[in-house]
């Protein structure tokens, strides 16, 4: 059991990510105890503890498992595992991070460390699985390229938005509208994003589409498009301020979105301010 337990933990870590592709559950990992009290009046405490400490518990165990290869002392293993768990709990509770940031990065970490520590076992299991698969479908030995193609399609459907696995329609059709993001100061002058911040317009765009997919769901609790735009604008502003190159020497930062539409050979541009904040 001890030998396969890391793989069981990895499987548990993957379940919320896959489930989130079909039913949005990210907000459960971000909200506080009061929200759980409103959602589940009778079982709010056990459900809160289960969800909020799900990934902290996984990383805590994983840290202890890794450290067991380097030391036989239990107290430093326990201290580091608990510290790792609380770090994940803190990051997971941050607004607009939750399942989106913690789980994906954590699963990558688990896969890499499992591959390094258990590489020989993984190769053995993969070899056994491939041999059995060839017995059930001998044609794979002759048409392995079709197997690779089908595997790519399946992974594109299951994995989150990460290259080269993508489901974005921009790769298969051209829409008649597009959104772009820019930063202006309090006087309306455009500010080069790369001068002050590490994220660029493309990073703002990717976060915008991800948050819009989440916030437009009924369970998100937003009652109007303006409230959704405001929440997304705040998230974009926080992303910029959390990744500053230098402190902006500006009086005000405006996170603006331009919508470019093409109709009957003519295009129009409409610009709106998603969020505006004075710089201290």
GROMACS .gro file of C-alpha atoms in nm:
model
  280
    1UNK     CA    1   0.000   0.000   0.000
    2UNK     CA    2   0.283   0.239   0.087
    3UNK     CA    3   0.431   0.189  -0.260
    4UNK     CA    4   0.118   0.292  -0.448
    5UNK     CA    5   0.001   0.563  -0.204
    6UNK     CA    6   0.180   0.848  -0.391
    7UNK     CA    7  -0.006   0.755  -0.709
    8UNK     CA    8  -0.336   0.751  -0.520
    9UNK     CA    9  -0.257   1.099  -0.387
   10UNK     CA   10  -0.177   1.215  -0.741
   11UNK     CA   11  -0.510   1.076  -0.860
   12UNK     CA   12  -0.693   1.266  -0.585
   13UNK     CA   13  -0.513   1.585  -0.689
   14UNK     CA   14  -0.631   1.541  -1.048
   15UNK     CA   15  -0.999   1.482  -0.966
   16UNK     CA   16  -1.098   1.847  -0.888
   17UNK     CA   17  -0.917   1.973  -1.200
   18UNK     CA   18  -1.098   1.732  -1.432
   19UNK     CA   19  -1.430   1.791  -1.255
   20UNK     CA   20  -1.384   2.168  -1.287
   21UNK     CA   21  -1.378   2.136  -1.665
   22UNK     CA   22  -1.744   2.031  -1.662
   23UNK     CA   23  -1.885   2.193  -1.348
   24UNK     CA   24  -1.733   2.507  -1.200
   25UNK     CA   25  -1.618   2.444  -0.844
   26UNK     CA   26  -1.331   2.695  -0.808
   27UNK     CA   27  -1.528   2.923  -0.577
   28UNK     CA   28  -1.555   2.645  -0.317
   29UNK     CA   29  -1.177   2.662  -0.275
   30UNK     CA   30  -1.174   3.041  -0.234
   31UNK     CA   31  -1.470   3.132  -0.011
   32UNK     CA   32  -1.462   3.161   0.368
   33UNK     CA   33  -1.650   2.985   0.647
   34UNK     CA   34  -1.941   3.228   0.635
   35UNK     CA   35  -2.007   3.139   0.271
   36UNK     CA   36  -2.012   2.769   0.360
   37UNK     CA   37  -2.251   2.843   0.644
   38UNK     CA   38  -2.493   2.997   0.392
   39UNK     CA   39  -2.450   2.718   0.135
   40UNK     CA   40  -2.463   2.416   0.368
   41UNK     CA   41  -2.633   2.512   0.698
   42UNK     CA   42  -2.617   2.160   0.840
   43UNK     CA   43  -2.278   2.038   0.718
   44UNK     CA   44  -2.087   2.358   0.660
   45UNK     CA   45  -1.798   2.287   0.901
   46UNK     CA   46  -1.692   1.938   0.779
   47UNK     CA   47  -1.733   2.041   0.415
   48UNK     CA   48  -1.533   2.359   0.474
   49UNK     CA   49  -1.251   2.163   0.637
   50UNK     CA   50  -1.257   1.897   0.363
   51UNK     CA   51  -1.238   2.143   0.072
   52UNK     CA   52  -1.014   2.410   0.223
   53UNK     CA   53  -0.757   2.161   0.349
   54UNK     CA   54  -0.776   1.924   0.051
   55UNK     CA   55  -0.475   2.059  -0.139
   56UNK     CA   56  -0.283   2.174   0.172
   57UNK     CA   57  -0.315   1.817   0.301
   58UNK     CA   58  -0.200   1.670  -0.028
   59UNK     CA   59   0.107   1.892  -0.048
   60UNK     CA   60   0.183   1.833   0.320
   61UNK     CA   61   0.182   1.458   0.268
   62UNK     CA   62   0.382   1.489  -0.054
   63UNK     CA   63   0.648   1.698   0.121
   64UNK     CA   64   0.672   1.442   0.401
   65UNK     CA   65   0.700   1.161   0.145
   66UNK     CA   66   0.984   1.336  -0.039
   67UNK     CA   67   1.170   1.420   0.281
   68UNK     CA   68   1.149   1.059   0.395
   69UNK     CA   69   1.405   0.978   0.123
   70UNK     CA   70   1.658   1.218   0.275
   71UNK     CA   71   1.619   1.180   0.653
   72UNK     CA   72   1.488   0.933   0.908
   73UNK     CA   73   1.406   1.205   1.163
   74UNK     CA   74   1.037   1.268   1.195
   75UNK     CA   75   1.018   1.614   1.354
   76UNK     CA   76   1.177   1.815   1.066
   77UNK     CA   77   0.962   1.620   0.821
   78UNK     CA   78   0.648   1.707   1.017
   79UNK     CA   79   0.742   2.076   1.056
   80UNK     CA   80   0.817   2.125   0.685
   81UNK     CA   81   0.505   1.933   0.577
   82UNK     CA   82   0.284   2.148   0.802
   83UNK     CA   83   0.452   2.467   0.679
   84UNK     CA   84   0.398   2.363   0.317
   85UNK     CA   85   0.034   2.288   0.388
   86UNK     CA   86  -0.028   2.629   0.546
   87UNK     CA   87   0.147   2.801   0.254
   88UNK     CA   88  -0.086   2.634   0.007
   89UNK     CA   89  -0.384   2.723   0.228
   90UNK     CA   90  -0.280   3.090   0.221
   91UNK     CA   91  -0.233   3.098  -0.156
   92UNK     CA   92  -0.553   2.904  -0.216
   93UNK     CA   93  -0.755   3.152  -0.010
   94UNK     CA   94  -0.635   3.450  -0.216
   95UNK     CA   95  -0.901   3.603  -0.436
   96UNK     CA   96  -0.915   3.478  -0.796
   97UNK     CA   97  -0.648   3.210  -0.738
   98UNK     CA   98  -0.801   2.913  -0.559
   99UNK     CA   99  -0.835   2.606  -0.772
  100UNK     CA  100  -0.717   2.784  -1.085
  101UNK     CA  101  -0.361   2.855  -0.964
  102UNK     CA  102  -0.299   2.613  -0.681
  103UNK     CA  103  -0.420   2.285  -0.829
  104UNK     CA  104  -0.262   2.315  -1.174
  105UNK     CA  105   0.079   2.412  -1.040
  106UNK     CA  106   0.057   2.152  -0.765
  107UNK     CA  107  -0.028   1.869  -1.005
  108UNK     CA  108   0.269   1.963  -1.225
  109UNK     CA  109   0.490   1.951  -0.915
  110UNK     CA  110   0.351   1.611  -0.813
  111UNK     CA  111   0.400   1.467  -1.162
  112UNK     CA  112   0.758   1.591  -1.188
  113UNK     CA  113   0.863   1.469  -0.844
  114UNK     CA  114   0.690   1.136  -0.895
  115UNK     CA  115   0.871   1.096  -1.227
  116UNK     CA  116   1.206   1.169  -1.063
  117UNK     CA  117   1.161   0.960  -0.747
  118UNK     CA  118   0.957   0.677  -0.897
  119UNK     CA  119   1.086   0.685  -1.254
  120UNK     CA  120   1.177   0.317  -1.262
  121UNK     CA  121   0.839   0.208  -1.127
  122UNK     CA  122   0.654   0.438  -1.366
  123UNK     CA  123   0.848   0.294  -1.661
  124UNK     CA  124   0.764  -0.058  -1.547
  125UNK     CA  125   0.392   0.018  -1.508
  126UNK     CA  126   0.383   0.198  -1.844
  127UNK     CA  127   0.552  -0.098  -2.012
  128UNK     CA  128   0.304  -0.343  -1.860
  129UNK     CA  129   0.009  -0.122  -1.959
  130UNK     CA  130   0.140  -0.085  -2.316
  131UNK     CA  131   0.191  -0.462  -2.350
  132UNK     CA  132  -0.164  -0.531  -2.235
  133UNK     CA  133  -0.298  -0.261  -2.466
  134UNK     CA  134  -0.120  -0.420  -2.764
  135UNK     CA  135  -0.279  -0.755  -2.677
  136UNK     CA  136  -0.625  -0.599  -2.685
  137UNK     CA  137  -0.555  -0.384  -2.993
  138UNK     CA  138  -0.268  -0.531  -3.201
  139UNK     CA  139  -0.325  -0.273  -3.474
  140UNK     CA  140  -0.160  -0.012  -3.247
  141UNK     CA  141   0.181  -0.161  -3.322
  142UNK     CA  142   0.128  -0.082  -3.690
  143UNK     CA  143  -0.073   0.236  -3.662
  144UNK     CA  144   0.079   0.400  -3.356
  145UNK     CA  145   0.049   0.742  -3.521
  146UNK     CA  146  -0.331   0.713  -3.497
  147UNK     CA  147  -0.292   0.625  -3.131
  148UNK     CA  148  -0.082   0.939  -3.075
  149UNK     CA  149  -0.342   1.148  -3.259
  150UNK     CA  150  -0.631   1.009  -3.054
  151UNK     CA  151  -0.433   1.058  -2.732
  152UNK     CA  152  -0.373   1.422  -2.825
  153UNK     CA  153  -0.745   1.478  -2.880
  154UNK     CA  154  -0.833   1.318  -2.547
  155UNK     CA  155  -0.569   1.522  -2.361
  156UNK     CA  156  -0.692   1.842  -2.526
  157UNK     CA  157  -1.039   1.773  -2.389
  158UNK     CA  158  -0.924   1.679  -2.039
  159UNK     CA  159  -0.633   1.914  -1.968
  160UNK     CA  160  -0.670   2.283  -1.879
  161UNK     CA  161  -0.575   2.552  -2.130
  162UNK     CA  162  -0.203   2.486  -2.176
  163UNK     CA  163  -0.003   2.470  -2.496
  164UNK     CA  164   0.004   2.265  -2.712
  165UNK     CA  165  -0.329   2.132  -2.582
  166UNK     CA  166  -0.586   2.400  -2.661
  167UNK     CA  167  -0.957   2.427  -2.732
  168UNK     CA  168  -0.963   2.799  -2.813
  169UNK     CA  169  -1.177   2.866  -3.122
  170UNK     CA  170  -0.925   3.122  -3.248
  171UNK     CA  171  -0.730   2.830  -3.394
  172UNK     CA  172  -1.022   2.699  -3.600
  173UNK     CA  173  -1.239   3.000  -3.685
  174UNK     CA  174  -1.214   3.377  -3.699
  175UNK     CA  175  -1.468   3.572  -3.489
  176UNK     CA  176  -1.608   3.909  -3.591
  177UNK     CA  177  -1.497   4.073  -3.266
  178UNK     CA  178  -1.188   4.086  -3.048
  179UNK     CA  179  -1.087   4.234  -2.713
  180UNK     CA  180  -0.759   4.397  -2.629
  181UNK     CA  181  -0.640   4.553  -2.304
  182UNK     CA  182  -0.440   4.863  -2.230
  183UNK     CA  183  -0.340   5.079  -1.935
  184UNK     CA  184  -0.405   5.455  -1.915
  185UNK     CA  185  -0.319   5.716  -1.655
  186UNK     CA  186  -0.563   5.961  -1.498
  187UNK     CA  187  -0.532   6.194  -1.797
  188UNK     CA  188  -0.621   5.927  -2.050
  189UNK     CA  189  -0.267   5.878  -2.181
  190UNK     CA  190  -0.173   5.523  -2.281
  191UNK     CA  191   0.099   5.369  -2.062
  192UNK     CA  192   0.343   5.107  -2.198
  193UNK     CA  193   0.263   4.804  -1.984
  194UNK     CA  194   0.613   4.656  -2.008
  195UNK     CA  195   0.766   4.971  -1.856
  196UNK     CA  196   0.618   4.907  -1.513
  197UNK     CA  197   0.477   4.554  -1.507
  198UNK     CA  198   0.589   4.202  -1.594
  199UNK     CA  199   0.250   4.087  -1.735
  200UNK     CA  200   0.163   4.215  -2.080
  201UNK     CA  201  -0.158   4.265  -2.272
  202UNK     CA  202  -0.168   3.895  -2.364
  203UNK     CA  203  -0.151   3.795  -1.996
  204UNK     CA  204  -0.436   4.033  -1.914
  205UNK     CA  205  -0.636   3.887  -2.201
  206UNK     CA  206  -0.591   3.526  -2.087
  207UNK     CA  207  -0.689   3.608  -1.729
  208UNK     CA  208  -0.989   3.809  -1.853
  209UNK     CA  209  -1.131   3.520  -2.055
  210UNK     CA  210  -1.074   3.274  -1.773
  211UNK     CA  211  -1.246   3.495  -1.517
  212UNK     CA  212  -1.533   3.577  -1.752
  213UNK     CA  213  -1.597   3.204  -1.797
  214UNK     CA  214  -1.614   3.170  -1.418
  215UNK     CA  215  -1.796   3.489  -1.321
  216UNK     CA  216  -2.075   3.458  -1.577
  217UNK     CA  217  -2.193   3.132  -1.422
  218UNK     CA  218  -2.506   3.167  -1.204
  219UNK     CA  219  -2.326   3.019  -0.904
  220UNK     CA  220  -2.073   3.306  -0.907
  221UNK     CA  221  -2.335   3.534  -0.752
  222UNK     CA  222  -2.300   3.837  -0.982
  223UNK     CA  223  -2.630   3.996  -1.077
  224UNK     CA  224  -2.526   4.229  -1.361
  225UNK     CA  225  -2.267   4.263  -1.635
  226UNK     CA  226  -2.131   4.579  -1.474
  227UNK     CA  227  -2.057   4.393  -1.149
  228UNK     CA  228  -1.880   4.119  -1.348
  229UNK     CA  229  -1.672   4.378  -1.537
  230UNK     CA  230  -1.581   4.549  -1.210
  231UNK     CA  231  -1.471   4.221  -1.045
  232UNK     CA  232  -1.264   4.126  -1.351
  233UNK     CA  233  -1.108   4.473  -1.363
  234UNK     CA  234  -1.003   4.444  -0.999
  235UNK     CA  235  -0.844   4.105  -1.068
  236UNK     CA  236  -0.650   4.245  -1.365
  237UNK     CA  237  -0.533   4.541  -1.157
  238UNK     CA  238  -0.417   4.308  -0.879
  239UNK     CA  239  -0.225   4.098  -1.129
  240UNK     CA  240  -0.039   4.407  -1.250
  241UNK     CA  241   0.038   4.546  -0.905
  242UNK     CA  242   0.154   4.207  -0.776
  243UNK     CA  243   0.408   4.183  -1.060
  244UNK     CA  244   0.564   4.529  -1.076
  245UNK     CA  245   0.903   4.588  -1.233
  246UNK     CA  246   0.920   4.936  -1.082
  247UNK     CA  247   0.662   5.129  -0.882
  248UNK     CA  248   0.448   5.328  -1.129
  249UNK     CA  249   0.512   5.702  -1.111
  250UNK     CA  250   0.148   5.766  -1.203
  251UNK     CA  251  -0.137   5.939  -1.025
  252UNK     CA  252  -0.399   5.689  -1.142
  253UNK     CA  253  -0.409   5.355  -1.322
  254UNK     CA  254  -0.703   5.271  -1.546
  255UNK     CA  255  -0.743   4.915  -1.674
  256UNK     CA  256  -0.924   4.959  -2.005
  257UNK     CA  257  -1.067   4.713  -2.254
  258UNK     CA  258  -1.112   4.785  -2.623
  259UNK     CA  259  -1.369   4.584  -2.814
  260UNK     CA  260  -1.306   4.578  -3.188
  261UNK     CA  261  -1.601   4.465  -3.402
  262UNK     CA  262  -1.613   4.392  -3.773
  263UNK     CA  263  -1.945   4.422  -3.955
  264UNK     CA  264  -2.003   4.437  -4.331
  265UNK     CA  265  -1.643   4.524  -4.401
  266UNK     CA  266  -1.638   4.807  -4.145
  267UNK     CA  267  -1.485   4.797  -3.801
  268UNK     CA  268  -1.567   4.991  -3.487
  269UNK     CA  269  -1.378   5.034  -3.158
  270UNK     CA  270  -1.542   5.076  -2.820
  271UNK     CA  271  -1.326   5.135  -2.512
  272UNK     CA  272  -1.444   5.098  -2.153
  273UNK     CA  273  -1.271   5.128  -1.815
  274UNK     CA  274  -1.296   4.808  -1.615
  275UNK     CA  275  -1.122   4.945  -1.306
  276UNK     CA  276  -0.970   5.274  -1.195
  277UNK     CA  277  -0.746   5.317  -0.892
  278UNK     CA  278  -0.529   5.595  -0.751
  279UNK     CA  279  -0.163   5.503  -0.707
  280UNK     CA  280  -0.016   5.563  -0.364
   0.00000   0.00000   0.00000
